[in-house]
XYZ file of C-alpha atoms in Angstrom:
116
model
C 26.623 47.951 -41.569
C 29.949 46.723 -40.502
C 32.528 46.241 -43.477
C 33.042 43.150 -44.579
C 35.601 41.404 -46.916
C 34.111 40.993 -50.049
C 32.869 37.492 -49.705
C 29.444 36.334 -50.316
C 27.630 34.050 -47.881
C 28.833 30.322 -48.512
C 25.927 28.024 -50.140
C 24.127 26.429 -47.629
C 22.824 22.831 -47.880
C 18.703 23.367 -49.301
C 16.178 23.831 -48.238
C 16.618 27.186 -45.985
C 15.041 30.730 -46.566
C 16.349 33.919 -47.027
C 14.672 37.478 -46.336
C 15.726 40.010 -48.701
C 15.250 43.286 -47.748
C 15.562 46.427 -50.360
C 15.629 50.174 -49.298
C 16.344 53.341 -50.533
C 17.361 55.924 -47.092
C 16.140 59.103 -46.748
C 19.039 62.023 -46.695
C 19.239 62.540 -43.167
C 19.217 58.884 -41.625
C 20.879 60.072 -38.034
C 20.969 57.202 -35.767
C 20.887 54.774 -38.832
C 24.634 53.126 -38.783
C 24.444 52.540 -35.037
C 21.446 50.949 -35.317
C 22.446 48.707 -38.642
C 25.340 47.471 -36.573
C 23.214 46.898 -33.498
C 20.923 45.062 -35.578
C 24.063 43.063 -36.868
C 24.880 41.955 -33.712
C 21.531 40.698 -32.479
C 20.871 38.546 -35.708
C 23.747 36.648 -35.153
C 22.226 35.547 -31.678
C 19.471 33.900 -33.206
C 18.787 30.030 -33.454
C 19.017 29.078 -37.693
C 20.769 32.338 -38.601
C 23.445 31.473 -41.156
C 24.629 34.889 -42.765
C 24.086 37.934 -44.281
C 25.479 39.336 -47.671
C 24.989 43.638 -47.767
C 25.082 45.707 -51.185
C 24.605 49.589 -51.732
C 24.300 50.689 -55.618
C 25.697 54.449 -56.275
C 21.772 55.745 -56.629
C 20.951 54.696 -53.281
C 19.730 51.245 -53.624
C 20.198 48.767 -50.566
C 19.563 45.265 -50.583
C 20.350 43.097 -47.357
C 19.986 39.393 -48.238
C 19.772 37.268 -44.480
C 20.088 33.687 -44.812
C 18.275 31.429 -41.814
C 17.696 27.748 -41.420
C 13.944 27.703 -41.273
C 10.678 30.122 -41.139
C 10.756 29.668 -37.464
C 14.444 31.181 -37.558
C 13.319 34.240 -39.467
C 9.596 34.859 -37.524
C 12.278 35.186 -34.035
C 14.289 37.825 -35.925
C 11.269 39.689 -36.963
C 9.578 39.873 -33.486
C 12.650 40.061 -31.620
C 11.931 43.337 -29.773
C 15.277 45.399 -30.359
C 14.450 44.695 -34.058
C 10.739 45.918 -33.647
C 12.136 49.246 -31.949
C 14.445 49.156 -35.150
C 11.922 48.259 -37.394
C 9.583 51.407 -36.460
C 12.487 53.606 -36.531
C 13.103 52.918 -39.861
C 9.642 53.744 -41.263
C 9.525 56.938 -39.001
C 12.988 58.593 -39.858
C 15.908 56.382 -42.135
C 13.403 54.600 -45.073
C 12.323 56.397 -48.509
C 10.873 52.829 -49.708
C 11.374 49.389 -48.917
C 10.424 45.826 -49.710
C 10.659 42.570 -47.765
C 11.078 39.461 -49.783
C 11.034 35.845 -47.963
C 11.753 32.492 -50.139
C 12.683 29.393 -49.606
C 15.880 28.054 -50.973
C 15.341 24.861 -53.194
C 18.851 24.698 -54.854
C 22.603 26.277 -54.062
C 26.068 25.959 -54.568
C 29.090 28.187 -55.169
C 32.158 29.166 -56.874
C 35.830 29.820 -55.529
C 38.497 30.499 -57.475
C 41.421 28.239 -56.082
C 44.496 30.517 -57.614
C 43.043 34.068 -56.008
């Protein structure tokens, strides 16, 4: 992944859905960051994307949170072929574990401090 400022995705105005997705890499993951910025890219092209907030604990632990408008938004990025090709990739050579969570978002709203 690309770095980031440390700011979380703004609140959106419900309802929208958001695919979570967890994973713990293997050790050797060659090919991994060029693809996770690839992948990056490509999102952003799609109709009803809205963001992405990225986390990585000490142990290992990933968790990619994509925001999108609708289902329909979401069922593009997850048949869009460059993903697919990703998609396989990662089961074959970067992925320990992972999970895939999709919800829909029913309430929102955020915090900023104004001094900081």
């Amino acid at each position: 992944m690309s770095d980031h400022p440390p700011v979380p995705v703004a609140a959106h105005e419900p309802p929208y859905y958001v695919a979570v997705f967890t994973s713990v890499r293997k050790e050797e993951d060659a090919g991994y960051g060029e693809a996770a910025e690839r992948m990056e890219e490509l999102v952003q092209q799609i109709p009803g994307y809205l963001g992405m907030d990225f986390a990585r604990s000490p142990g290992g632990l990933a968790i990619t949170v994509g925001y999108f408008r609708d289902e329909d938004a979401i069922k593009e990025w997850g048949a869009h072929a460059e993903h697919r090709v990703a998609q396989r990739r990662g089961r074959a050579d970067w992925y320990e574990r992972y999970t895939l969570h999709i919800a829909k978002v029913e309430r929102s709203h955020g915090f900023e401090r104004a001094d900081g």
